[in-house]
Coordinates of C-alpha atoms in Angstrom, one line a residue:
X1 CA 81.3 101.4 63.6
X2 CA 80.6 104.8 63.3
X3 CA 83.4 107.0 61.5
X4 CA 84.1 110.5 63.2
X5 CA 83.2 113.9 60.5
X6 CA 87.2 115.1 61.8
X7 CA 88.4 111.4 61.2
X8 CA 86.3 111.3 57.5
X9 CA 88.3 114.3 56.7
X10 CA 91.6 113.9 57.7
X11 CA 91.5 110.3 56.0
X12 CA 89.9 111.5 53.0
X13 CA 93.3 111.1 51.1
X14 CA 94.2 107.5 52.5
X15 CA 91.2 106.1 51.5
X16 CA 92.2 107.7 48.0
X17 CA 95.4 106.1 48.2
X18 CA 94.4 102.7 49.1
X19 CA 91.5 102.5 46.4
X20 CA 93.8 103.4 43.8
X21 CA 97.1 100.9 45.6
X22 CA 98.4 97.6 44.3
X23 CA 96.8 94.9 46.2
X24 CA 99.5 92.0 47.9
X25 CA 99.7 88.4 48.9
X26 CA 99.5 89.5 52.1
X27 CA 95.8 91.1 51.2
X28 CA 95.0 88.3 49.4
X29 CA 95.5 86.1 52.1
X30 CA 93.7 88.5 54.6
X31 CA 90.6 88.9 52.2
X32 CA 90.3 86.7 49.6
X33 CA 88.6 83.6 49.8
X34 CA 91.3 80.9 48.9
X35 CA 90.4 77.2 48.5
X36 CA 92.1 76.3 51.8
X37 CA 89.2 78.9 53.3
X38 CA 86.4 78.3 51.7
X39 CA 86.7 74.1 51.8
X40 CA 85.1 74.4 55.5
X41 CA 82.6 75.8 57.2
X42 CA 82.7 76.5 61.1
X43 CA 80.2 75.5 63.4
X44 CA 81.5 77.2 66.5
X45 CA 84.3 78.6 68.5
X46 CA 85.0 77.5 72.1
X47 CA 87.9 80.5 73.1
X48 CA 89.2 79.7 76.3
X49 CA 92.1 82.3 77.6
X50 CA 94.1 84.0 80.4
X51 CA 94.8 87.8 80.1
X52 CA 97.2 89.1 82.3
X53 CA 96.9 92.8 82.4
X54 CA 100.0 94.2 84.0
X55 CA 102.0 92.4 81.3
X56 CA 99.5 93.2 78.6
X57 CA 100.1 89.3 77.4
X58 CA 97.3 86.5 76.6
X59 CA 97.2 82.7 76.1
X60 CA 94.9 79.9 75.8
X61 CA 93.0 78.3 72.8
X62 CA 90.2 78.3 70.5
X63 CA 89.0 74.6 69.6
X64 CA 87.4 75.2 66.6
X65 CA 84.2 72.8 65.2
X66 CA 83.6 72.5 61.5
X67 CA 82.7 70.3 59.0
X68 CA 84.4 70.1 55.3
X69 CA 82.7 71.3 52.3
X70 CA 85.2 69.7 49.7
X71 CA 87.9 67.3 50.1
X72 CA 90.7 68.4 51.6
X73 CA 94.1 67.8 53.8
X74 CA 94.9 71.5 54.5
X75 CA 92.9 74.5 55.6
X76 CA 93.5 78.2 56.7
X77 CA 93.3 80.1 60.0
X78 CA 94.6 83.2 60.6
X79 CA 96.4 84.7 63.7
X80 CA 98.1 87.6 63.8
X81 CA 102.1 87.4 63.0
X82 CA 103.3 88.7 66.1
X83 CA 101.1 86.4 68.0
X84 CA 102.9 83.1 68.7
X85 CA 101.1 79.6 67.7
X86 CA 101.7 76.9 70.6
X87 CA 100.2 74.0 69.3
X88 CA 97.0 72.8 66.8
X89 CA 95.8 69.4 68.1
X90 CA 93.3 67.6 66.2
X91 CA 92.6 63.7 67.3
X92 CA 95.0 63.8 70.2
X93 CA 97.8 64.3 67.6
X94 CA 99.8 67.5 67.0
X95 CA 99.3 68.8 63.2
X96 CA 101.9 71.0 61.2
X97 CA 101.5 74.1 59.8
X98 CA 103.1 76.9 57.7
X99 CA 102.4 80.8 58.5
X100 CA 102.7 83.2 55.6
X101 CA 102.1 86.3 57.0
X102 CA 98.9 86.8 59.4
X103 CA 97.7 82.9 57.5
X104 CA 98.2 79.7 59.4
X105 CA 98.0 76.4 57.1
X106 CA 97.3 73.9 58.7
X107 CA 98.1 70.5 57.8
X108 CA 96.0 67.4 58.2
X109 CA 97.5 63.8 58.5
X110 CA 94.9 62.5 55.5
X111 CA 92.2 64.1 53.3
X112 CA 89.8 65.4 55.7
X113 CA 86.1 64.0 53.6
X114 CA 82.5 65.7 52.8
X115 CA 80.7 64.6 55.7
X116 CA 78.1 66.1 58.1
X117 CA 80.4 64.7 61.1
X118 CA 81.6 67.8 62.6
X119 CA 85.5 67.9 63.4
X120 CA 87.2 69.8 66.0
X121 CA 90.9 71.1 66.1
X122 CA 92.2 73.0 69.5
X123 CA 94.5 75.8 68.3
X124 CA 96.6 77.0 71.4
X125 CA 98.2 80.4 71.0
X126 CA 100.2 83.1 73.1
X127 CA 101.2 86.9 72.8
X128 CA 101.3 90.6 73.5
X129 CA 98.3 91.9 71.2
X130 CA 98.2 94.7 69.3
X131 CA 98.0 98.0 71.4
X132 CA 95.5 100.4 69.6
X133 CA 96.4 103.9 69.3
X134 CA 93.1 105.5 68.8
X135 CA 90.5 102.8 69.2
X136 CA 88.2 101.9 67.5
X137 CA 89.7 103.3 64.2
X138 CA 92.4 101.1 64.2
X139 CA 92.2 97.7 65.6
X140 CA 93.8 96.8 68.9
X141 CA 93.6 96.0 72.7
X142 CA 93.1 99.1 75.0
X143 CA 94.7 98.4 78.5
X144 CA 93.8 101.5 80.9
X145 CA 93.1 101.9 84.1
X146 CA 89.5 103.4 85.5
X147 CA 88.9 106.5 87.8
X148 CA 89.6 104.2 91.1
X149 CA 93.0 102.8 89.5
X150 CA 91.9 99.6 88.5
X151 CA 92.5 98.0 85.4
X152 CA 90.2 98.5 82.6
X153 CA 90.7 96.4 79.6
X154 CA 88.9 96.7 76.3
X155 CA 89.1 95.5 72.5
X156 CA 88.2 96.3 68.7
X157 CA 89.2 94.9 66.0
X158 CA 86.7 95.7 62.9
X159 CA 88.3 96.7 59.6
X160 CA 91.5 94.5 61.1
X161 CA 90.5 91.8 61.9
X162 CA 89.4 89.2 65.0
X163 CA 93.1 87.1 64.7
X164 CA 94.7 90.2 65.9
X165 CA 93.1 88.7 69.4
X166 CA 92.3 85.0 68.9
X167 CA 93.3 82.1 66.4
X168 CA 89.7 82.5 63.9
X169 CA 88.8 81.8 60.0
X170 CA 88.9 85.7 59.6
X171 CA 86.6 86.2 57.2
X172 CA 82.8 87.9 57.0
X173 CA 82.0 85.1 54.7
X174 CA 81.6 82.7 57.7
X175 CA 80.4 82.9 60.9
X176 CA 80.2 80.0 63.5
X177 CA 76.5 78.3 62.6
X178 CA 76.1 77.2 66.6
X179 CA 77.5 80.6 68.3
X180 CA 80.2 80.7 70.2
X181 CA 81.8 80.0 73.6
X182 CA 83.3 82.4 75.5
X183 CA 85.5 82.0 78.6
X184 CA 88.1 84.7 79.8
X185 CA 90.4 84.4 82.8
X186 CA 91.3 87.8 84.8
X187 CA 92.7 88.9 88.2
X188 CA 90.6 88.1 91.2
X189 CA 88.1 91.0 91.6
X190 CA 87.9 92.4 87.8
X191 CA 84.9 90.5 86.0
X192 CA 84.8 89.4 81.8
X193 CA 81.8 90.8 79.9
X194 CA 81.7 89.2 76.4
X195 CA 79.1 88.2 74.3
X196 CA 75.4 86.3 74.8
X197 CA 74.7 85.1 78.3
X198 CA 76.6 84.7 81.3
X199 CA 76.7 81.1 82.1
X200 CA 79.1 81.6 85.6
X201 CA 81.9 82.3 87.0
X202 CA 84.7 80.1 88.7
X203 CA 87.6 80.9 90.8
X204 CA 90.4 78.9 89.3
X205 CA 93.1 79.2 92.7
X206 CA 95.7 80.7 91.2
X207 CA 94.7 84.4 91.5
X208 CA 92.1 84.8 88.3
X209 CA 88.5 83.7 87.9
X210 CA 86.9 82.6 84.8
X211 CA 83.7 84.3 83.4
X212 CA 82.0 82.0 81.0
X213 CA 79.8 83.5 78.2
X214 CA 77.8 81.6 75.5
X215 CA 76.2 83.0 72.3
X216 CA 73.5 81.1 70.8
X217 CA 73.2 82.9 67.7
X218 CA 76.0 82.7 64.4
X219 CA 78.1 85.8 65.0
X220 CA 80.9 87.8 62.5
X221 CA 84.1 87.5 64.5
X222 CA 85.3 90.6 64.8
X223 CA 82.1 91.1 66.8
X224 CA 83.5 88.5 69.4
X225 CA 84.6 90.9 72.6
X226 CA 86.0 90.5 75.9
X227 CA 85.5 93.9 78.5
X228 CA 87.5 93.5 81.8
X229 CA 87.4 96.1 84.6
X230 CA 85.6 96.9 87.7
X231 CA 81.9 96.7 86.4
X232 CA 78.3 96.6 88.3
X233 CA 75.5 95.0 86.7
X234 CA 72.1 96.4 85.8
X235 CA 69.5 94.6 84.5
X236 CA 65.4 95.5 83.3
X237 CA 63.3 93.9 80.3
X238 CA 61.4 94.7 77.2
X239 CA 58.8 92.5 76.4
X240 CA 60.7 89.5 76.5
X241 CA 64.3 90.9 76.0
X242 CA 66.7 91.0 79.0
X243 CA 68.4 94.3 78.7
X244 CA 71.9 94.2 80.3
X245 CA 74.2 96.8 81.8
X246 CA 77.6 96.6 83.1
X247 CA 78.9 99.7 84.2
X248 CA 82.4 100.9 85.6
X249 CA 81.6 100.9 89.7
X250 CA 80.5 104.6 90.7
X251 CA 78.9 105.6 87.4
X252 CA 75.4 103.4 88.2
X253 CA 73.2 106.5 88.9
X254 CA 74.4 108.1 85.6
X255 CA 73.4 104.8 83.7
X256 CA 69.6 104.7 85.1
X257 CA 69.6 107.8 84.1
X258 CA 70.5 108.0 80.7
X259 CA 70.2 104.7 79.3
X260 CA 65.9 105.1 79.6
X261 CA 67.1 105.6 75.7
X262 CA 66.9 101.9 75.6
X263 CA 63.5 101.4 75.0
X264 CA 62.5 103.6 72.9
X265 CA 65.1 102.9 70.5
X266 CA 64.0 99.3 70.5
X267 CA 60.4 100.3 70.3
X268 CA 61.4 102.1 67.1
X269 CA 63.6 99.8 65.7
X270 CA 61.6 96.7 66.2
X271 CA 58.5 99.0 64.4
X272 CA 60.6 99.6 61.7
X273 CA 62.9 96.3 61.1
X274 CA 61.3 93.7 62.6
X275 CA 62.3 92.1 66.2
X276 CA 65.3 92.1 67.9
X277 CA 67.6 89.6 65.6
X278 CA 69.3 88.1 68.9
X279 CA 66.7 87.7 71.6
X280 CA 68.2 84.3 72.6
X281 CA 71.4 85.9 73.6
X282 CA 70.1 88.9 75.1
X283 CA 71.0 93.1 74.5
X284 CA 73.8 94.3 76.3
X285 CA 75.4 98.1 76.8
X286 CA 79.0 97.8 78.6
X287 CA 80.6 100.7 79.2
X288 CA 84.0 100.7 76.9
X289 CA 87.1 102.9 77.3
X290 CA 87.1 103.8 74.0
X291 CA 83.9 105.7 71.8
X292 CA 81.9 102.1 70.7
X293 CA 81.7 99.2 68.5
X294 CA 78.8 97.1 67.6
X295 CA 80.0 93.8 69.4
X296 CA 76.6 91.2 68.9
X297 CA 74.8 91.3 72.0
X298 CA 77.6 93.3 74.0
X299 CA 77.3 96.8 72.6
X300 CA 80.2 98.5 73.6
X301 CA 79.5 102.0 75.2
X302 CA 82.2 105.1 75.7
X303 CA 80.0 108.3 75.3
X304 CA 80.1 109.1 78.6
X305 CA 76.7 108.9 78.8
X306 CA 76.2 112.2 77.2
X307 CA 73.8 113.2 74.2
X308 CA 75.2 113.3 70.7
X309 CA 78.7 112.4 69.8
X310 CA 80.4 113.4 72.9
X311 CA 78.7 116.2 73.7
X312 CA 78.6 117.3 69.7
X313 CA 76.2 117.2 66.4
X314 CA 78.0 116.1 63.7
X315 CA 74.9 117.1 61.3
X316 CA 75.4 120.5 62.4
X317 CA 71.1 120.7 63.1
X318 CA 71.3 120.6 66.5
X319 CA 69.3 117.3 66.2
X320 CA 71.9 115.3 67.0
X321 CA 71.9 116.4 70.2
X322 CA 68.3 115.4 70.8
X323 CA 69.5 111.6 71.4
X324 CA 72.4 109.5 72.1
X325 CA 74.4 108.4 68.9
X326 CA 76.5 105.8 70.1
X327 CA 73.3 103.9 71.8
X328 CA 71.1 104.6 68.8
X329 CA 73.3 104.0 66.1
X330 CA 75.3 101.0 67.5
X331 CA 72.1 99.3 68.3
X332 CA 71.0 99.6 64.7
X333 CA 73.9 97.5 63.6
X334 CA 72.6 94.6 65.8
X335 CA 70.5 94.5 62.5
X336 CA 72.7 96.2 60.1
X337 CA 76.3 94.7 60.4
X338 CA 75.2 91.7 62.5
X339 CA 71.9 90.1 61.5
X340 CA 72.8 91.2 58.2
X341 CA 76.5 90.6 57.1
X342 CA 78.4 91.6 54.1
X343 CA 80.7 88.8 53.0
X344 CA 83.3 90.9 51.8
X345 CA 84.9 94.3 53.3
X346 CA 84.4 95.8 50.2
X347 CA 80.8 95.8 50.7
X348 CA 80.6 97.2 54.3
X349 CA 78.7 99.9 53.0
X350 CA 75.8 97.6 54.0
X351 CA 76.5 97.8 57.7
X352 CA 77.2 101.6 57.4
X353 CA 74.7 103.1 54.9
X354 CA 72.0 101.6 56.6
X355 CA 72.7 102.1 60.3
X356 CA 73.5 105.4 59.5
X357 CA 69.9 105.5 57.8
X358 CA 68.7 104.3 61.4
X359 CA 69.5 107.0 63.4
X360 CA 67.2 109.4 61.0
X361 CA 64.2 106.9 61.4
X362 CA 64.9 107.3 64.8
X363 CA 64.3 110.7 64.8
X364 CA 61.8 110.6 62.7
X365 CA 60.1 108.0 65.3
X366 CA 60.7 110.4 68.4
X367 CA 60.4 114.1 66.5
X368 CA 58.9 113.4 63.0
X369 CA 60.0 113.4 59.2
X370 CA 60.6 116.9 59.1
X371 CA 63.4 116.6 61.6
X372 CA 64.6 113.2 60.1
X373 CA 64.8 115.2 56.7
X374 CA 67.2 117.8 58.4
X375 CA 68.8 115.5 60.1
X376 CA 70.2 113.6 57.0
X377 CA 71.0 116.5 55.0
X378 CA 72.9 118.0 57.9
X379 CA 75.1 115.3 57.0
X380 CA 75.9 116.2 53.5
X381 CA 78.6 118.5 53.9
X382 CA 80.8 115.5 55.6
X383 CA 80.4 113.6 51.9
X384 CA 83.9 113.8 49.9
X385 CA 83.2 112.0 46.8
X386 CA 86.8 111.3 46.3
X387 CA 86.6 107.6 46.1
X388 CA 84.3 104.7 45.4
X389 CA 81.9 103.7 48.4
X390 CA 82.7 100.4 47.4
X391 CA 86.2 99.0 48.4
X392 CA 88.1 96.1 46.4
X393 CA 87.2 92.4 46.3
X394 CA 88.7 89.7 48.2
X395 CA 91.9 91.8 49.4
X396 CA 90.6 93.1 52.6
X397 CA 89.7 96.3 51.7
X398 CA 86.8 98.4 52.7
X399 CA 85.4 101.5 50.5
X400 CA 85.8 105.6 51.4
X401 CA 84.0 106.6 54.3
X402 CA 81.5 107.6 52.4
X403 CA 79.6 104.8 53.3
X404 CA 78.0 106.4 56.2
X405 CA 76.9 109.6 55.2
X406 CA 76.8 109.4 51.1
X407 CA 75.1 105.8 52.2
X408 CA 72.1 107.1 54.3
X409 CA 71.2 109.8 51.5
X410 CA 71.2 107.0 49.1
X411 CA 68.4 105.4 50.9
X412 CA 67.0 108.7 51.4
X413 CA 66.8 109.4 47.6
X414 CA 65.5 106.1 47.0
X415 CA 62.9 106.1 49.8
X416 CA 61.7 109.7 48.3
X417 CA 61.9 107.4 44.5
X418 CA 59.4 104.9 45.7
X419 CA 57.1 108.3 46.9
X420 CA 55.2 106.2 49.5
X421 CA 56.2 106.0 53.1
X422 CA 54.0 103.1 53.7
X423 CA 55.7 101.0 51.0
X424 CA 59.1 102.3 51.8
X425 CA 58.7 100.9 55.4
X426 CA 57.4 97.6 54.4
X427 CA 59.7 97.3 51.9
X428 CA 62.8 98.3 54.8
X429 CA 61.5 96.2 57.4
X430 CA 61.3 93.3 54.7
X431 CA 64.7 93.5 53.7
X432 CA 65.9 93.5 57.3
X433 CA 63.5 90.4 58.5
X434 CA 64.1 88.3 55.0
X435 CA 67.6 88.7 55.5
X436 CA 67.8 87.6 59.2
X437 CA 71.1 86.1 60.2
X438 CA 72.4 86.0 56.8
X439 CA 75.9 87.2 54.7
X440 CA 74.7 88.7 51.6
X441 CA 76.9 90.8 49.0
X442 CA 75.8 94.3 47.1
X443 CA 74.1 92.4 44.4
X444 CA 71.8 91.0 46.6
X445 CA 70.6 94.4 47.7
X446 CA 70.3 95.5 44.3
X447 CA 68.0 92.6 43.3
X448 CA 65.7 92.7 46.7
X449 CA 65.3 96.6 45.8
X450 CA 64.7 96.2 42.2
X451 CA 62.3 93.5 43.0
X452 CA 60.0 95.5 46.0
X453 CA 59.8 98.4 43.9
X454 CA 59.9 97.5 40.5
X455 CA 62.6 99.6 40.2
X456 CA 66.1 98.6 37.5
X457 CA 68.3 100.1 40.2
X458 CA 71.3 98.3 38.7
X459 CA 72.7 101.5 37.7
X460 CA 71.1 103.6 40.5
X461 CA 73.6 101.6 43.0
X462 CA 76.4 101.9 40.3
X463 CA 76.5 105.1 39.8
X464 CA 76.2 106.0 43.9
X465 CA 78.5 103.0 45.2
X466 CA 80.8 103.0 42.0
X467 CA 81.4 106.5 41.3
X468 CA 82.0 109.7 42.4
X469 CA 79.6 111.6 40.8
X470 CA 76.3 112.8 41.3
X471 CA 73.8 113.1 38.9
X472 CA 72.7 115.9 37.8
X473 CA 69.4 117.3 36.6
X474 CA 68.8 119.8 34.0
X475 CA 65.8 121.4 33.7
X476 CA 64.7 123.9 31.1
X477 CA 61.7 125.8 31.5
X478 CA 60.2 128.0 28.4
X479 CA 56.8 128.9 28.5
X480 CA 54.3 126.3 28.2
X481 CA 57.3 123.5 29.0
X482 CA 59.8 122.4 31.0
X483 CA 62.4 120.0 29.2
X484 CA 64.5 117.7 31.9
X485 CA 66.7 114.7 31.5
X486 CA 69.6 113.3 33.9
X487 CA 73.6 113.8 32.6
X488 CA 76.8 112.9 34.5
X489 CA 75.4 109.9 35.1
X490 CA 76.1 105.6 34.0
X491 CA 74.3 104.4 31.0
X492 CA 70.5 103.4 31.6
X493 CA 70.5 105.4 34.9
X494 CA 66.7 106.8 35.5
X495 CA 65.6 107.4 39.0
X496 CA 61.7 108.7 39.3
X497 CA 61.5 112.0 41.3
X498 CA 58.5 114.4 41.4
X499 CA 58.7 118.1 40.9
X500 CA 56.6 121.0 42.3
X501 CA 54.4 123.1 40.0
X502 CA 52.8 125.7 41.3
X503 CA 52.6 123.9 44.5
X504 CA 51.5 120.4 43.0
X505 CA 53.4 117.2 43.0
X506 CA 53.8 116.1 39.2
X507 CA 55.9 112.8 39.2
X508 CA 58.4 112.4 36.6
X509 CA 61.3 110.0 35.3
X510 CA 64.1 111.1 34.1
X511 CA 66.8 109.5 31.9
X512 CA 69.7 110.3 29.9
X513 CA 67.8 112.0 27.0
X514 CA 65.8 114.6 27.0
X515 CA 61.7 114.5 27.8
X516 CA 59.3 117.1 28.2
X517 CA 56.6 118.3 30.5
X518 CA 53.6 120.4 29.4
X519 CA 52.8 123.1 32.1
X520 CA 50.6 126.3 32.6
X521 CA 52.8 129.3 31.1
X522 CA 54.8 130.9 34.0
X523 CA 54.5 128.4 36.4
X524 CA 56.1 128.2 39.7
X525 CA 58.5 125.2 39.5
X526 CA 60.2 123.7 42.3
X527 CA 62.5 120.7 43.0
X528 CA 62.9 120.2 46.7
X529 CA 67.0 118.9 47.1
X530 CA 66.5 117.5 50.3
X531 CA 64.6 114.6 49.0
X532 CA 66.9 113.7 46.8
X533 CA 71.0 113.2 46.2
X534 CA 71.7 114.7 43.4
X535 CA 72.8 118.0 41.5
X536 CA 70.3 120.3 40.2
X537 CA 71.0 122.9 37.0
X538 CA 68.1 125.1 35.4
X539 CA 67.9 128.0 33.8

């Protein structure tokens, strides 16, 4: 989810804060990847549950399918604390359990065996969720009402997690293999959006109908979603995707308007990162009462179908205004975020670094590189480099907010490194299709990128992701040479970069000591600071 430039700065010092905090049981327990976690894998989620929106209060169950991975008699869901836990039923039997904190053990009758038979528990739970203050930058339900007074019922939950909502392993590091199953109950007359495709809706007598949902495809849970409110469906195709619309009742005009956006974006995307990762479950915009989140399949949508951020550029070019940012950069975490999964919080620079990356290729698909250029260096003056873009391990804790802006000139730089569009976009829309539907961790983007380009960028990602410094060049220029090398920098660091003389690319490497480059005497030399993130110093 895309962080707000007012939001980056006034949270500059909390992320500070947290970086440098002691880490508790309690974030252990949240983020870490215990034995009692990591014994299982899950196959799917079947959620089944009732929301009752005048007293803000849910209940239901999740039955849960997995099979075991090592031998065990006790695993670990999670559901929020103030969330009450009904029952677990697994065999027609009722099972113990122990809660420490948001954790649920949960207690088998025997040691559950390595198998392929997959198990299923039913995990029945109860509550008055989490009210968000200021979705979606901290996780929570958002009960509101629309412009004709009905209610309007919304929820987010990344950076917080999906068992604020719903009983879940909740953890990146495993998402159900088979999809998930999605059935919400609400009032007679509001519908349920959630994810993948509609599979019908059934009046259950007692005042509420149930709208079924299934996803097809493995899914992170906090992208799991439930949208309640007065909505009207629209629906067209690309090529063989079903593009669906669900749209607060009155604003349909506005919608065929202004979400034509669609298919170009897709056209782009698809050029640029390979197909749609969830054709099978469909793309979906639903109109949200808060700004967006990038729920798989079920993109949720509060810009009020204006251009830019709510009627803003946050780059400052005036080339944010040229599109819609919540449609364009939400979409590009259906392969940023979703597809592609970090397994840890700590690495959710992957989601954000590269989706933010995909608006300027979007621009740079509609108005050309020389806009997409502008466009990401607008962005440079929202950078702090007060804290590490990467966040601590397995204690549920995500990196500065850096990650969006410091992240898509990272990617600039190193697309300007490689100094061939062609190869840069073969080598992006490579990384994106190889790593299809798969949870992957930093090191295994440093490896696919030092592997396509030939590149050590061991500590070209250490130094951006692990510090918060910026290299900086020195060049020295007297007479028939210029003398450059890299300081500020982590040992080995050497990124290629290519200087202007006297209006001529001349490609060099730089490293920690000092080299040398012959030249004409009193040559025009130029080094062009939009192509690349780091500080220049010449004499």
């Amino acid at each position: 989810m895309q962080s707000n430039w007012c939001i980056v700065l006034l949270f500059c010092l909390a992320f500070t804060h947290i970086n440098a905090q002691n880490f508790t049981r309690k974030d252990s327990l949240q983020g870490g990847f215990s034995f009692e976690r990591t014994c299982f894998d899950v196959q799917k989620y079947d959620l089944n549950l009732t929301v009752n929106p005048e007293k803000k209060f849910i209940s239901g169950s999740n039955k849960i399918s997995f099979k075991m991975l090592q031998e065990s008699s006790k695993i670990q869901l999670d559901l929020f604390e103030n969330m009450h836990v009904d029952s677990v039923i697994f065999n027609e039997r009722k099972l113990d359990f122990q809660r420490e904190f948001g954790a649920v053990f949960i207690a088998f009758p025997s040691v559950l065996k390595v198998t392929n038979q997959v198990l299923k528990l039913q995990f029945y739970y109860s509550g008055n969720p989490i009210i968000a203050k200021n979705a979606p930058w901290d996780g929570g339900f958002v009960f509101s009402k629309d412009s004709n007074n009905q209610p309007w019922i919304c929820v987010a939950v990344q950076g917080t997690g999906a068992s604020l909502w719903y009983p879940v392993k909740d953890s990146q590091s495993d998402e159900p293999d088979l999809g998930a199953s999605i059935k919400v109950a609400v009032p007679n007359g509001l519908m349920n959006v959630s994810n993948g495709r509609f599979k019908g809706s059934f009046d259950l007598n007692n005042g509420y109908t149930r709208w079924d949902w299934e996803v097809k495809n493995p899914i992170n849970t906090y992208n799991i979603t439930l949208n309640i409110g007065d909505y009207v469906h629209l629906h067209e195709t690309h090529n063989d995707l079903d593009l669906d619309y669900y749209i607060l009742r009155g604003n349909e005009e506005k919608a065929k308007s202004h979400f034509t956006e669609v298919k170009p974006m897709l056209v782009c995307f698809e050029s640029k990162f390979g197909t749609y990762p969830f054709i099978e479950d469909g793309y979906k915009l639903i109109e949200s009462n808060y700004l967006g989140m990038e729920h798989q399949s079920a993109v949720a949508y509060g810009n009020k179908f204006r251009k830019g951020y709510l009627g803003n550029d946050n780059s400052g070019t005036g080339i944010g205004l040229l599109f819609d940012f919540i449609i364009i950069h939400e979409s590009a975490h259906e392969w940023f975020g979703n597809s592609i999964t970090s397994r840890d919080i700590a690495d959710m620079w992957i989601h954000e670094a590269f989706t933010t990356y995909a608006e300027s290729v979007y621009v740079e698909c509609q108005f050309g590189k020389a806009k997409a250029i502008e466009y990401i260096n607008g962005q440079k003056k929202l950078i702090q480099n007060s804290s590490p873009v990467l966040g601590k391990y397995g204690v549920n804790n995500e990196g500065s907010t850096d990650m969006y802006y410091k992240g898509t000139l990272i990617l600039n730089t190193l697309r300007n490194a490689v100094n061939d569009d062609e190869k840069w976009w073969l080598i992006l829309k490579k990384f994106a299709v190889s790593n299809r539907h798969k949870i992957i961790e930093t090191r295994d983007v440093v490896s696919f990128f030092s592997n396509e380009t030939g590149l050590n960028l061991a500590p070209f990602f250490k130094q951006y992701l692990e510090k918060t410094t910026l290299p900086t060049l020195e060049l020295n220029q007297s007479g028939k040479n210029i003398k450059y090398r890299f300081t500020d920098t982590v040992s080995n660091f050497q990124l290629p970069i290519f200087l202007l003389v006297n209006g001529m690319k001349v490609s060099i490497i730089p490293t920690n000591k000092w080299k040398t480059l012959k030249i004409k005497p009193k040559a025009v030399v130029n080094f062009n600071e939009d192509l690349f993130y780091i500080n220049l110093k010449s004499n």
